[in-house]
Short mmCIF file of C-alpha atoms in Angstrom, two decimals:
data_model
loop_
_atom_site.label_atom_id
_atom_site.label_comp_id
_atom_site.label_asym_id
_atom_site.label_seq_id
_atom_site.Cartn_x
_atom_site.Cartn_y
_atom_site.Cartn_z
CA MET K 11 -0.43 -0.33 -0.12
CA PHE K 12 3.17 2.38 1.03
CA ASP K 13 4.34 1.93 -2.22
CA VAL K 14 1.35 2.46 -4.24
CA PHE K 15 1.23 5.80 -2.37
CA ILE K 16 4.71 6.63 -2.79
CA VAL K 17 4.13 5.87 -7.28
CA ALA K 18 0.84 8.82 -6.75
CA VAL K 19 3.03 11.13 -4.92
CA SER K 20 5.71 10.57 -7.55
CA VAL K 21 3.53 11.73 -10.81
CA THR K 22 1.32 14.03 -9.00
CA LEU K 23 3.79 16.22 -6.01
CA PRO K 24 6.54 17.08 -8.13
CA ILE K 25 3.99 19.19 -10.87
CA PHE K 26 1.68 20.49 -7.98
CA ALA K 27 5.04 21.71 -6.19
CA TRP K 28 6.51 23.61 -9.34
CA ILE K 29 3.49 25.64 -8.96
CA LEU K 30 2.89 25.59 -4.93
CA MET K 31 6.80 28.09 -6.06
CA GLY K 32 5.22 30.36 -7.45
CA VAL K 33 2.77 31.20 -5.30
CA ILE K 34 5.20 31.45 -2.88
CA LEU K 35 7.81 34.23 -5.06
CA LYS K 36 4.79 35.31 -6.21
CA SER K 37 3.55 36.67 -2.13
CA LEU K 38 7.74 37.44 -2.11
CA THR K 39 7.80 39.99 -5.50
CA LEU K 40 10.25 37.73 -6.33
CA ILE K 41 8.49 37.12 -9.82
CA SER K 42 6.56 40.07 -11.29
CA GLU K 43 3.78 39.77 -13.52
CA ARG K 44 5.43 41.08 -16.37
CA TRP K 45 7.44 37.39 -15.82
CA VAL K 46 4.34 35.39 -15.82
CA GLY K 47 3.54 36.98 -19.20
CA LEU K 48 6.31 36.54 -20.40
CA LEU K 49 7.20 32.93 -20.35
CA SER K 50 3.93 32.17 -20.59
CA LYS K 51 4.44 33.44 -24.18
CA LEU K 52 7.52 31.25 -24.49
CA VAL K 53 5.77 28.08 -23.40
CA PHE K 54 2.48 28.92 -25.54
CA TYR K 55 4.28 29.36 -28.78
CA VAL K 56 7.85 28.29 -28.51
CA SER K 57 8.77 25.69 -26.12
CA LEU K 58 4.99 23.42 -26.84
CA PRO K 59 4.85 23.90 -31.02
CA ALA K 60 7.83 22.74 -30.44
CA LEU K 61 6.88 19.68 -28.49
CA MET K 62 3.69 19.15 -30.36
CA PHE K 63 6.30 19.30 -34.03
CA PHE K 64 8.11 16.64 -33.15
CA SER K 65 6.68 14.08 -31.27
CA VAL K 66 4.42 14.55 -34.52
CA ILE K 67 6.95 13.02 -36.33
CA ARG K 68 9.01 10.88 -33.53
CA LYS K 69 7.95 7.87 -34.60
CA PRO K 70 5.26 6.17 -37.66
CA ILE K 71 1.74 8.43 -37.25
CA SER K 72 0.33 4.52 -37.61
CA GLU K 73 2.16 4.22 -33.70
CA VAL K 74 0.38 6.51 -32.47
CA PHE K 75 -2.57 7.74 -32.92
CA ASP K 76 -5.60 5.69 -31.76
CA PHE K 77 -8.62 6.54 -32.84
CA TRP K 78 -10.89 4.39 -29.82
CA LEU K 79 -9.00 6.48 -27.37
CA THR K 80 -9.12 10.11 -29.25
CA ALA K 81 -13.14 8.94 -28.91
CA ILE K 82 -13.22 8.50 -25.77
CA CYS K 83 -12.08 11.68 -25.04
CA ILE K 84 -13.53 14.00 -27.36
CA ALA K 85 -17.18 12.38 -26.66
CA VAL K 86 -16.18 12.78 -22.69
CA THR K 87 -16.04 16.60 -22.80
CA LEU K 88 -18.87 16.22 -25.03
CA VAL K 89 -21.02 14.75 -22.31
CA VAL K 90 -19.73 17.19 -19.80
CA TYR K 91 -20.13 20.57 -22.06
CA PHE K 92 -24.11 18.67 -22.21
CA CYS K 93 -23.90 18.48 -18.33
CA SER K 94 -23.25 22.39 -17.82
CA PHE K 95 -24.77 23.48 -20.18
CA LEU K 96 -28.26 21.33 -18.61
CA TRP K 97 -26.79 22.44 -15.24
CA SER K 98 -26.44 26.35 -16.65
CA ARG K 99 -30.19 26.58 -17.91
CA LYS K 100 -31.80 25.20 -14.01
CA ALA K 101 -29.76 27.26 -12.34
CA ASN K 102 -30.53 30.87 -14.62
CA PHE K 103 -27.21 31.77 -15.04
CA SER K 104 -27.15 35.28 -16.69
CA PRO K 105 -25.75 34.48 -20.43
CA ALA K 106 -22.00 35.44 -18.76
CA ASP K 107 -21.99 33.36 -16.45
CA SER K 108 -23.55 30.93 -18.52
CA ALA K 109 -20.38 30.24 -21.01
CA VAL K 110 -17.66 31.14 -19.02
CA ILE K 111 -18.44 27.91 -16.27
CA GLN K 112 -19.75 25.55 -19.66
CA GLN K 113 -16.57 26.41 -21.27
CA GLY K 114 -14.44 26.27 -17.79
CA ALA K 115 -16.07 22.42 -17.68
CA LEU K 116 -14.47 21.43 -20.25
CA ARG K 117 -11.47 22.77 -21.27
CA GLY K 118 -8.34 21.20 -19.34
CA ASN K 119 -5.20 22.35 -18.81
CA LEU K 120 -3.75 19.78 -21.52
CA GLY K 121 -0.69 21.54 -22.46
CA ILE K 122 1.11 22.15 -19.07
CA ILE K 123 -0.14 20.15 -16.86
CA GLY K 124 -1.72 17.78 -18.44
CA ILE K 125 1.22 16.81 -20.89
CA SER K 126 3.76 16.98 -17.78
CA LEU K 127 1.92 14.86 -15.69
CA CYS K 128 2.10 12.30 -18.76
CA PHE K 129 5.17 13.00 -18.76
CA ASN K 130 6.39 12.15 -15.18
CA ALA K 131 4.08 9.30 -14.99
CA TYR K 132 5.53 6.94 -18.14
CA GLY K 133 8.48 9.52 -19.41
CA SER K 134 8.81 11.01 -22.78
CA GLU K 135 8.26 7.74 -24.77
CA VAL K 136 4.33 8.87 -24.09
CA LEU K 137 4.71 11.85 -24.91
CA VAL K 138 3.81 10.92 -29.18
CA LYS K 139 1.14 9.10 -28.42
CA ALA K 140 -0.07 11.84 -25.80
CA SER K 141 0.55 15.30 -28.12
CA VAL K 142 -1.80 14.30 -31.02
CA LEU K 143 -4.29 13.52 -28.99
CA MET K 144 -4.03 16.49 -26.33
CA ALA K 145 -3.79 18.38 -30.34
CA LEU K 146 -7.53 17.15 -30.75
CA LEU K 147 -8.39 17.53 -27.44
CA THR K 148 -7.62 21.47 -28.01
CA ILE K 149 -9.38 21.36 -30.86
CA ALA K 150 -12.54 19.60 -29.99
CA TYR K 151 -12.41 22.09 -26.85
CA ASN K 152 -11.92 25.64 -29.40
CA LEU K 153 -14.74 24.42 -31.74
CA LEU K 154 -17.54 23.47 -28.67
CA SER K 155 -15.40 26.80 -26.12
CA VAL K 156 -16.19 29.90 -29.09
CA TYR K 157 -19.71 27.65 -29.29
CA ALA K 158 -20.47 28.27 -26.06
CA PHE K 159 -19.95 32.18 -26.40
CA VAL K 160 -20.93 32.74 -29.84
CA SER K 161 -24.93 30.91 -28.42
CA GLU K 162 -25.19 32.34 -24.86
CA LEU K 163 -23.86 35.55 -26.22
CA SER K 164 -25.46 36.52 -29.22
CA ASP K 165 -28.34 36.26 -31.03
CA GLY K 166 -27.19 32.59 -31.44
CA ARG K 167 -25.28 32.19 -35.23
CA LEU K 168 -22.36 30.63 -34.87
CA SER K 169 -19.62 32.40 -37.33
CA LYS K 170 -17.54 30.57 -39.32
CA LYS K 171 -15.21 33.07 -39.27
CA VAL K 172 -14.36 33.18 -35.83
CA LEU K 173 -14.60 29.96 -35.72
CA LEU K 174 -12.10 28.64 -38.12
CA ALA K 175 -9.56 32.34 -36.80
CA SER K 176 -9.79 30.00 -33.37
CA ILE K 177 -8.05 27.09 -34.76
CA ALA K 178 -5.89 28.93 -37.15
CA LYS K 179 -4.33 30.79 -34.42
CA ASN K 180 -3.98 28.49 -32.28
CA PRO K 181 0.15 27.23 -32.42
CA LEU K 182 -0.07 23.66 -30.77
CA ILE K 183 -2.59 22.79 -33.49
CA VAL K 184 -1.20 24.65 -35.80
CA ALA K 185 2.69 22.51 -34.82
CA VAL K 186 0.62 19.05 -35.07
CA ALA K 187 -1.09 20.64 -38.66
CA ALA K 188 2.30 21.15 -40.02
CA GLY K 189 3.76 18.31 -38.61
CA LEU K 190 0.81 15.85 -39.30
CA PRO K 191 2.39 15.70 -43.41
CA LEU K 192 5.47 15.05 -42.58
CA ALA K 193 4.59 11.90 -39.99
CA LEU K 194 1.99 10.56 -42.87
CA VAL K 195 5.44 10.12 -45.81
CA GLY K 196 7.64 8.88 -43.18
CA VAL K 197 9.51 11.35 -41.56
CA GLU K 198 11.38 10.72 -38.74
CA ALA K 199 13.85 14.01 -36.43
CA PRO K 200 17.52 13.18 -35.97
CA ALA K 201 17.83 11.73 -32.31
CA ALA K 202 19.96 14.70 -31.74
CA ILE K 203 17.73 17.45 -32.27
CA LEU K 204 14.99 14.95 -30.55
CA THR K 205 16.64 15.09 -27.28
CA VAL K 206 17.99 18.42 -27.64
CA VAL K 207 14.22 19.36 -27.79
CA ASP K 208 13.15 17.47 -25.10
CA ASN K 209 15.70 18.70 -22.95
CA PHE K 210 13.75 22.43 -23.77
CA VAL K 211 11.02 21.15 -22.73
CA ALA K 212 12.18 19.33 -19.68
CA VAL K 213 14.08 22.41 -18.65
CA THR K 214 10.10 25.20 -19.50
CA LEU K 215 7.26 23.75 -18.72
CA PRO K 216 8.60 23.55 -14.61
CA LEU K 217 8.92 26.82 -15.33
CA ALA K 218 5.38 27.06 -17.10
CA LEU K 219 4.22 25.92 -14.23
CA VAL K 220 5.64 28.48 -11.89
CA SER K 221 4.07 31.14 -13.98
CA ILE K 222 0.74 29.54 -13.40
CA GLY K 223 1.74 29.56 -9.87
CA ALA K 224 2.36 33.50 -9.51
CA SER K 225 -0.90 33.95 -11.83
CA LEU K 226 -3.69 32.98 -8.92
CA SER K 227 -5.33 34.56 -7.15
CA PHE K 228 -7.19 33.50 -4.04
CA ARG K 229 -9.40 36.30 -3.28
CA ALA K 230 -12.68 35.71 -4.95
CA VAL K 231 -12.47 32.59 -4.19
CA VAL K 232 -14.36 32.17 -1.58
CA LYS K 233 -16.53 33.87 -1.94
CA ASP K 234 -18.54 31.16 -5.03
CA VAL K 235 -17.54 28.17 -3.44
CA THR K 236 -20.29 25.70 -4.22
CA ARG K 237 -20.56 27.13 -7.70
CA LEU K 238 -16.77 26.51 -8.00
CA SER K 239 -17.64 22.72 -6.36
CA GLN K 240 -19.69 21.84 -9.26
CA VAL K 241 -17.51 23.08 -12.21
CA ALA K 242 -15.28 21.26 -10.94
CA LEU K 243 -17.09 18.21 -9.85
CA LEU K 244 -17.27 18.41 -13.59
CA LYS K 245 -14.15 18.52 -14.77
CA LEU K 246 -12.08 16.95 -12.30
CA ILE K 247 -14.00 13.96 -10.95
CA CYS K 248 -16.86 13.20 -14.11
CA ALA K 249 -14.48 13.77 -17.31
CA PRO K 250 -11.81 11.35 -15.89
CA VAL K 251 -13.85 8.78 -14.49
CA LEU K 252 -16.08 8.24 -17.73
CA GLY K 253 -12.73 8.26 -19.45
CA VAL K 254 -11.47 5.32 -17.60
CA LEU K 255 -14.85 3.49 -17.29
CA ALA K 256 -14.72 3.77 -21.22
CA CYS K 257 -11.19 2.76 -21.54
CA LEU K 258 -11.62 0.09 -19.70
CA LEU K 259 -14.56 -1.26 -21.62
CA LEU K 260 -12.66 -1.24 -24.52
CA GLY K 261 -10.31 -3.49 -23.17
CA TYR K 262 -7.26 -0.49 -22.31
CA ARG K 263 -4.68 -1.13 -19.19
CA GLY K 264 -1.90 0.76 -18.95
CA ALA K 265 -0.24 3.59 -20.40
CA ASP K 266 -2.96 4.21 -22.36
CA LEU K 267 -6.55 4.43 -19.89
CA GLY K 268 -3.22 6.61 -18.05
CA VAL K 269 -2.51 8.86 -20.33
CA VAL K 270 -6.57 9.59 -21.01
CA PHE K 271 -6.87 10.33 -17.29
CA LEU K 272 -4.65 12.26 -17.45
CA LEU K 273 -5.54 14.58 -19.62
CA LEU K 274 -9.32 14.29 -18.45
CA ALA K 275 -8.80 14.92 -14.79
CA SER K 276 -6.76 18.03 -15.54
CA PRO K 277 -7.56 21.33 -14.37
CA THR K 278 -9.82 23.99 -16.04
CA ALA K 279 -7.20 26.45 -18.66
CA THR K 280 -5.80 29.27 -17.81
CA ALA K 281 -6.55 29.73 -21.22
CA SER K 282 -10.65 29.52 -20.18
CA PHE K 283 -9.78 33.43 -18.32
CA ILE K 284 -8.16 34.91 -22.42
CA MET K 285 -11.23 33.64 -24.15
CA ALA K 286 -14.01 34.30 -21.82
CA LYS K 287 -11.77 38.44 -21.95
CA ALA K 288 -12.12 38.22 -26.15
CA TYR K 289 -15.96 37.60 -25.96
CA SER K 290 -16.83 40.09 -22.74
CA GLY K 291 -18.09 36.82 -20.95
CA ASN K 292 -17.86 37.22 -16.84
CA HIS K 293 -13.57 36.76 -16.59
CA LEU K 294 -13.50 37.27 -12.79
CA LEU K 295 -15.64 34.00 -12.44
CA ALA K 296 -13.04 32.33 -14.79
CA ALA K 297 -10.40 32.70 -13.71
CA ASN K 298 -11.85 31.96 -10.43
CA ILE K 299 -12.63 28.17 -11.90
CA VAL K 300 -9.16 28.16 -12.80
CA VAL K 301 -8.23 28.67 -9.39
CA TYR K 302 -10.94 27.14 -7.75
CA THR K 303 -9.56 23.48 -9.47
CA THR K 304 -5.97 24.34 -9.90
CA LEU K 305 -5.56 23.61 -6.02
CA SER K 306 -8.45 20.96 -6.10
CA SER K 307 -6.87 19.11 -9.01
CA LEU K 308 -3.81 18.16 -6.62
CA LEU K 309 -5.73 15.85 -4.32
CA SER K 310 -8.79 14.91 -7.43
CA ILE K 311 -5.90 14.15 -9.19
CA SER K 312 -2.96 12.31 -6.36
CA VAL K 313 -5.74 9.87 -5.64
CA GLY K 314 -6.70 8.64 -9.07
CA VAL K 315 -3.63 7.46 -9.75
CA PHE K 316 -3.02 6.19 -6.21
CA LEU K 317 -6.58 4.37 -6.61
CA LEU K 318 -5.12 3.26 -10.84
CA THR K 319 -1.91 2.42 -9.66
CA PHE K 320 -2.78 0.12 -6.23
CA PHE K 321 -5.64 -2.15 -8.81
CA LYS K 322 -2.84 -1.99 -11.64
CA LEU K 323 -4.37 -0.40 -13.78
CA MET K 324 -2.36 2.40 -14.72
#
């Protein structure tokens, strides 16, 4: 039992230790908002796209794309979105709150926390499959998020231009789209380049986690705990549980099941705050959802990893 606990902690504790370091450094005024912003841009526009591009051409595409794993993750995302939509309607939230809640329940922080958890659990080899799965999920997140804001905050007509622009401007999606043609014709990256990329990502991902911790704000969270807890229930419990059950039914075990769990169990992405502000949603609520789910995921992911390891499933 203790050995299982050590395995669970070894996966989650390093991730959240970096986040805690960010909180502490920010409270000591050793890092500034400008530093956090610049680092976030470095990771989002350089580090993660490089990781995803080279992950796609690391191995033949037939070895890394799994139709059923992708179908499971997208189906779970759709179910969570639908549940959040029904809850918003039943609770009679304002359109600005409803759109933010729907996005907060479905949009996970795959690019930093999700991929870091996968790397910590299984090493660089699993990043190939995780990166492709993450890119496809990111497309689904963008589609559903834009639809939620447009349908809630306008007359309900979905702008194809806005939707396509959102996808085309996402550097993670662009990186995968650039790598896929090369992977399809059998181009593989030299080992020396892959080593450089892996080292670069290994340095920048922890710094990105520090920036997440530095950007968290706790003051307003206490005032809205009930609603935030309900969003966290959908994001941190319902999504990964549904994903794991679907994987078990289809016979998945080991790293495949673990990757699905870790990606779906990731807390709400900080990008949800940016999108909420851009679409005139309740961006303060969006920020609170990010803070609350990030902190809550320390417990939920640790418990999940412990249980899956104890029953020898991941």
